[in-house]
Coordinates of C-alpha atoms in Angstrom, one line a residue:
M55 CA 0.1 -0.1 0.0
A56 CA 2.8 2.4 0.8
M57 CA 4.1 1.7 -2.8
D58 CA 0.9 2.6 -4.1
L59 CA 0.6 5.9 -2.5
A60 CA 4.3 6.7 -3.4
A61 CA 3.5 5.8 -7.1
A62 CA 0.5 8.5 -6.8
T63 CA 2.9 11.0 -5.2
V64 CA 5.5 10.7 -7.8
D65 CA 2.8 11.2 -10.5
A66 CA 1.7 14.3 -8.7
V67 CA 5.3 15.4 -8.6
A68 CA 6.1 14.9 -12.1
R69 CA 2.7 16.6 -13.1
A70 CA 3.6 19.7 -10.9
A71 CA 6.9 19.9 -12.8
T72 CA 5.3 19.6 -16.3
A73 CA 2.8 22.2 -15.4
A74 CA 5.4 24.8 -13.9
V75 CA 7.1 24.6 -17.3
T76 CA 3.6 25.5 -19.0
S77 CA 2.6 28.0 -16.4
A78 CA -0.6 25.9 -15.8
G79 CA 0.4 24.6 -12.2
G80 CA -1.7 24.8 -9.2
A81 CA -1.2 25.5 -5.4
A82 CA -2.2 21.8 -4.5
G83 CA 0.4 20.5 -6.7
G84 CA 3.0 22.7 -5.1
M85 CA 2.1 21.7 -1.9
V86 CA 2.8 18.0 -2.6
V87 CA 6.1 18.9 -4.1
D88 CA 6.9 20.9 -1.1
L89 CA 5.8 18.1 1.4
V90 CA 7.8 15.5 -0.5
R91 CA 11.1 17.9 -0.6
G92 CA 10.7 18.7 3.1
R93 CA 10.3 15.3 4.2
L94 CA 13.1 13.6 2.1
N95 CA 15.7 16.4 2.9
G96 CA 16.7 14.2 5.8
V97 CA 17.0 10.9 3.7
D98 CA 20.0 9.7 1.9
Q99 CA 19.7 11.1 -1.6
G100 CA 16.2 12.2 -0.8
A101 CA 16.5 15.7 -2.0
E102 CA 18.4 14.5 -5.1
A103 CA 15.6 12.1 -6.0
V104 CA 12.9 15.1 -6.0
A105 CA 15.1 17.2 -7.8
A106 CA 15.8 14.4 -10.6
V107 CA 11.9 14.2 -11.3
E108 CA 11.4 18.0 -11.4
R109 CA 14.2 18.0 -14.0
T110 CA 12.8 15.3 -16.1
P111 CA 9.6 14.3 -15.1
E112 CA 9.0 11.5 -17.8
D113 CA 12.4 9.8 -16.8
P114 CA 11.4 6.3 -15.8
D115 CA 14.5 5.9 -13.7
A116 CA 14.1 9.2 -11.8
R117 CA 10.4 8.4 -11.0
S118 CA 11.7 4.8 -9.8
Q119 CA 14.2 6.0 -7.6
L120 CA 11.7 8.8 -5.9
R121 CA 9.2 6.1 -5.7
E122 CA 11.4 3.7 -3.7
K123 CA 12.6 6.5 -1.3
L124 CA 9.0 7.5 -0.7
A125 CA 7.6 4.0 0.1
A126 CA 10.4 3.7 2.6
V127 CA 9.4 6.6 4.4
L128 CA 5.7 6.2 3.9
S129 CA 6.0 2.7 5.6
E130 CA 7.8 4.1 8.6
D131 CA 5.6 7.3 9.0
P132 CA 2.0 6.6 9.1
A133 CA 1.1 10.1 10.2
F134 CA 3.0 11.7 7.3
A135 CA 1.2 9.1 5.0
A136 CA -2.2 10.0 6.2
Y137 CA -1.6 13.7 5.7
L138 CA -0.1 13.3 2.3
A139 CA -3.0 10.9 1.1
S140 CA -5.5 13.9 2.3
V141 CA -3.5 16.3 0.3
L142 CA -3.6 14.0 -2.9
A143 CA -7.6 13.5 -2.3
P144 CA -9.8 15.5 -4.9
P145 CA -11.6 18.5 -3.7
P146 CA -15.1 17.6 -1.8
P147 CA -18.3 17.0 -3.7
A148 CA -21.2 19.3 -3.3
S149 CA -22.5 16.9 -0.7
P150 CA -19.4 15.4 0.6
P151 CA -19.3 12.0 2.2
S152 CA -18.6 12.1 6.0
L153 CA -15.5 10.7 6.8
V154 CA -15.6 9.8 10.4
G155 CA -14.8 7.1 12.9
S156 CA -12.0 6.7 15.3
I157 CA -8.5 5.5 14.3
N158 CA -5.7 5.8 17.0
I159 CA -2.0 5.2 16.5
D160 CA 0.2 3.9 19.3
R161 CA 3.7 4.8 19.8
N162 CA 4.8 1.9 17.5
G163 CA 2.6 3.2 14.6
R164 CA 0.1 0.5 14.8
A165 CA -3.4 1.6 13.9
R166 CA -6.6 0.7 15.7
G167 CA -10.3 1.7 15.4
T168 CA -13.2 2.1 12.9
F169 CA -13.1 4.0 9.5
V170 CA -16.6 5.1 8.4
L171 CA -17.4 6.7 4.9
G172 CA -20.8 8.1 5.0
D173 CA -23.2 5.7 6.8
Q174 CA -21.2 2.5 5.7
A175 CA -18.4 1.0 8.0
V176 CA -15.5 0.6 5.6
T177 CA -13.5 -1.5 7.9
K178 CA -12.6 -1.9 11.4
I179 CA -9.0 -2.2 12.7
R180 CA -8.4 -4.2 15.9
Q181 CA -4.6 -4.2 15.5
G182 CA -2.8 -3.0 12.5
S183 CA 0.4 -2.2 11.1
P184 CA 1.4 1.5 9.8
G185 CA 0.7 0.0 6.4
A186 CA -3.0 -0.7 7.4
L187 CA -3.5 3.1 7.8
V188 CA -2.0 4.0 4.8
G189 CA -4.4 1.2 2.7
L190 CA -7.4 2.9 4.4
L191 CA -6.6 6.3 3.3
L192 CA -5.9 5.0 -0.2
I193 CA -9.3 3.2 -0.1
A194 CA -11.1 6.4 1.3
A195 CA -9.6 8.5 -1.5
L196 CA -11.0 6.1 -4.4
L197 CA -14.2 6.2 -2.8
V198 CA -14.5 9.8 -2.5
T199 CA -13.2 10.1 -6.0
A200 CA -15.8 7.9 -7.5
I201 CA -18.5 9.8 -5.3
Y202 CA -17.3 13.0 -6.3
G203 CA -17.5 12.3 -10.1
L204 CA -20.9 11.5 -9.8
G205 CA -21.5 14.5 -7.5
R206 CA -20.4 17.0 -10.0
L207 CA -23.3 16.1 -12.3
V208 CA -25.7 17.5 -10.2
T209 CA -23.9 20.7 -8.9
D210 CA -23.2 24.2 -10.3
D211 CA -19.9 25.5 -11.4
D212 CA -18.8 26.4 -7.8
G213 CA -19.2 23.0 -6.8
Q214 CA -22.4 23.8 -4.6
S215 CA -25.9 22.6 -5.2
P216 CA -28.8 24.9 -6.0
G217 CA -29.1 27.6 -3.4
G218 CA -25.9 27.0 -1.8
S219 CA -27.3 24.0 0.3
R220 CA -25.2 20.9 1.3
G221 CA -26.6 17.5 2.0
G222 CA -27.6 16.7 5.8
G223 CA -28.5 20.3 6.5
R224 CA -25.0 21.8 5.9
Q225 CA -25.1 25.1 4.2
V226 CA -22.2 26.8 2.2
K227 CA -22.9 30.5 2.3
V228 CA -20.7 33.7 2.3
L229 CA -20.5 35.6 5.6
D230 CA -20.2 39.2 4.7
D231 CA -21.5 40.4 7.9
P232 CA -18.5 41.1 9.9
A233 CA -20.4 40.9 13.1
V234 CA -21.3 37.2 11.9
V235 CA -17.6 36.6 11.4
S236 CA -16.7 37.9 14.7
S237 CA -19.3 35.6 16.4
V238 CA -17.3 32.5 14.9
A239 CA -14.3 33.3 16.8
P240 CA -14.6 31.7 20.0
D241 CA -15.6 33.8 23.0
L242 CA -14.9 33.1 26.6
H243 CA -17.7 30.9 27.2
S244 CA -16.7 28.4 24.3
M245 CA -13.4 27.8 25.9
P246 CA -12.8 24.8 28.5
T247 CA -13.3 25.8 32.0
G248 CA -10.2 27.8 33.6
W249 CA -9.2 29.7 30.4
T250 CA -8.9 33.2 30.4
T251 CA -8.8 36.0 27.7
R252 CA -5.3 36.9 26.5
S253 CA -5.9 39.7 24.2
T254 CA -8.8 41.7 23.1
D255 CA -10.5 40.1 20.0
S256 CA -10.0 41.7 16.7
L257 CA -11.9 42.1 13.3
E258 CA -10.2 43.2 10.2
S259 CA -11.9 43.7 6.6
G260 CA -10.8 44.3 3.2
A261 CA -6.9 44.5 2.5
D262 CA -6.1 44.5 6.2
A263 CA -7.8 41.3 6.5
C264 CA -5.6 39.2 4.4
P265 CA -3.5 36.7 6.3
D266 CA 0.2 36.9 5.7
G267 CA 1.6 35.2 2.7
T268 CA -1.9 34.3 1.0
D269 CA -3.5 35.6 -2.2
C270 CA -5.6 38.4 -0.9
K271 CA -8.4 37.9 -3.7
G272 CA -11.7 37.0 -2.2
V273 CA -10.9 37.7 1.5
L274 CA -13.6 39.5 3.2
H275 CA -13.0 39.6 6.9
T276 CA -10.9 38.1 9.5
A277 CA -11.7 37.8 13.1
Q278 CA -8.9 36.7 15.7
A279 CA -9.1 35.6 19.3
S280 CA -6.7 34.2 22.0
F281 CA -6.7 32.7 25.3
R282 CA -4.4 31.0 28.1
N283 CA -5.1 28.8 30.8
P284 CA -3.6 28.2 34.3
F285 CA -1.0 26.0 33.1
D286 CA 0.7 28.7 30.7
Q287 CA -0.9 27.1 27.6
S288 CA -2.0 29.6 25.2
A289 CA -4.5 29.2 22.1
S290 CA -4.8 31.9 19.3
F291 CA -7.6 31.6 16.6
A292 CA -8.2 33.2 13.3
V293 CA -11.2 33.1 11.1
V294 CA -11.0 33.9 7.4
A295 CA -14.3 34.6 5.7
C296 CA -14.1 34.4 1.9
A297 CA -16.3 35.4 -1.1
S298 CA -16.8 32.1 -2.3
A299 CA -15.8 28.4 -1.4
A300 CA -13.1 28.4 -4.2
D301 CA -11.5 31.5 -2.8
A302 CA -11.7 29.6 0.6
Q303 CA -9.8 26.8 -0.8
R304 CA -7.1 28.8 -2.4
V305 CA -6.6 30.7 1.1
Y306 CA -6.5 27.3 2.8
E307 CA -3.9 26.1 0.4
D308 CA -1.8 29.3 0.7
I309 CA -1.8 29.0 4.5
A310 CA -1.3 25.2 4.5
G311 CA 1.8 25.7 2.2
T312 CA 3.4 28.6 4.1
S313 CA 2.6 27.9 7.9
L314 CA 2.5 24.1 8.1
R315 CA 5.1 23.0 5.5
S316 CA 8.0 23.6 8.1
G317 CA 6.3 21.5 10.5
R318 CA 5.9 17.5 11.0
P319 CA 2.5 16.3 9.6
L320 CA 0.3 15.6 12.7
A321 CA -2.6 12.7 12.5
M322 CA -6.0 14.3 13.5
P323 CA -9.4 13.7 12.6
A324 CA -10.8 15.3 9.3
L325 CA -12.6 18.7 10.0
G326 CA -15.0 20.4 7.5
D327 CA -14.1 20.2 3.7
Q328 CA -10.3 20.4 4.1
S329 CA -8.1 20.1 7.0
S330 CA -4.5 19.4 8.3
A331 CA -2.2 19.8 11.3
A332 CA 1.3 20.0 12.2
E333 CA 3.8 20.0 15.2
M334 CA 6.0 22.9 14.7
S335 CA 7.7 22.1 17.9
K336 CA 7.2 20.2 20.9
G337 CA 5.9 23.4 22.5
Q338 CA 3.7 24.4 19.5
G339 CA 1.0 22.7 17.3
L340 CA -1.2 24.0 14.5
A341 CA -4.5 23.1 13.1
L342 CA -6.0 24.4 9.8
A343 CA -9.5 23.6 8.1
R344 CA -11.8 25.0 5.5
V345 CA -15.5 24.7 5.9
G346 CA -17.3 26.0 3.0
T347 CA -16.3 29.5 2.6
V348 CA -14.5 30.0 5.8
V349 CA -11.0 29.0 6.9
V350 CA -10.2 28.7 10.4
Y351 CA -6.5 28.5 12.2
V352 CA -5.9 27.4 15.6
S353 CA -2.2 27.6 17.2
E354 CA -1.7 26.1 20.6
K355 CA 1.4 26.6 22.7
G356 CA 3.0 25.5 26.0
S357 CA 5.5 27.4 28.1
N358 CA 7.5 24.4 28.7
D359 CA 7.4 22.0 25.5
D360 CA 4.2 20.8 26.6
Y361 CA 1.3 21.6 24.3
E362 CA -1.4 19.0 24.1
V363 CA -2.6 17.3 20.9
E364 CA -6.0 16.5 22.4
T365 CA -6.5 20.2 23.3
L366 CA -5.5 21.2 19.9
Q367 CA -7.8 18.8 18.5
A368 CA -10.8 20.0 20.7
L369 CA -10.1 23.6 19.8
A370 CA -10.1 22.9 16.0
Q371 CA -13.2 20.9 16.3
M372 CA -14.9 23.7 18.0
V373 CA -14.1 26.7 15.9
A374 CA -14.8 24.4 12.8
Q375 CA -18.3 23.7 14.1
R376 CA -18.8 27.3 14.8
A377 CA -18.1 28.2 11.1
Q378 CA -20.5 25.7 10.0
E379 CA -23.1 27.0 12.3
A380 CA -22.7 30.5 11.0
Q381 CA -23.3 29.4 7.4
N382 CA -26.4 27.3 8.4
G383 CA -28.0 30.8 9.7
Q384 CA -27.3 29.7 13.4
T385 CA -25.6 31.7 16.2
P386 CA -22.4 30.0 16.8
S387 CA -22.6 28.1 20.3
S388 CA -20.2 25.3 20.1
R389 CA -17.8 24.8 22.9
A390 CA -14.6 22.9 23.3
N391 CA -15.0 19.7 25.0
L392 CA -11.9 18.2 26.9
R393 CA -11.9 14.9 28.8
S394 CA -11.5 15.2 32.5

């Protein structure tokens, strides 16, 4: 399974290299190249293997060498494999299949849990090797691709169903009211017990709302908030409202390419339409998600290299849910739930 994912990745790198020559490349292809190059930098002859495919995308020897390097890394690093598979997956359909379940990875890289697509349990892992997780991600990508192809037949050009609605009551709506965007950012009542406000909430619009390193086209408003707890952990949130789902996807990919590429990909349950997370250091974790026309970003830090993945996950889930509630026409009310 690792070899299959490696082959798909090499194809993506080769396509990105060809597209760069013809000026037809996209942000997603460039993100794959950046991820592969960054991960293989510490592997013997890894950077050279990537460069060889970029120089001669059609050279079978260059592709074979990169494929072997990648397969070895993917077999040993299930978290990176999962993240890479999510980047390679196609854009979500108008009525995206929900990818849910519980998959846990132990210290030895073994996967355990249930993998669910829509209302169908794809498989249950009782005690699997790292390769099992890679296999599941590949199965999911194939299923989503098949469903996406059918879904496009009944959607409009923006990938939305008529009226902007999504299956299951989900709505894709442009949040052009600054007050609504501000309400998506967490307030003190939505944070776990014991947290306090760290800085005054802020809202920016127009050119001032554009996050650093992103294409500002289509960015309407950005709301920010930050908090801390008694154990000197801090959390910062950013909510970026865009003029369309396509604009939000571009902003998501820009932020992922600039802010997450230097970190180590972090396994975390899928959120919204697109999501990713990375450990920037032992003291900081970042999580990013696109929910319809909104991009949400969470940074959690610890004062003594003690940020907590569980807390980062709960905070990211909470703000993603608030973004969906706002697009559904509801007042955002989701709170972060942490296990006691």
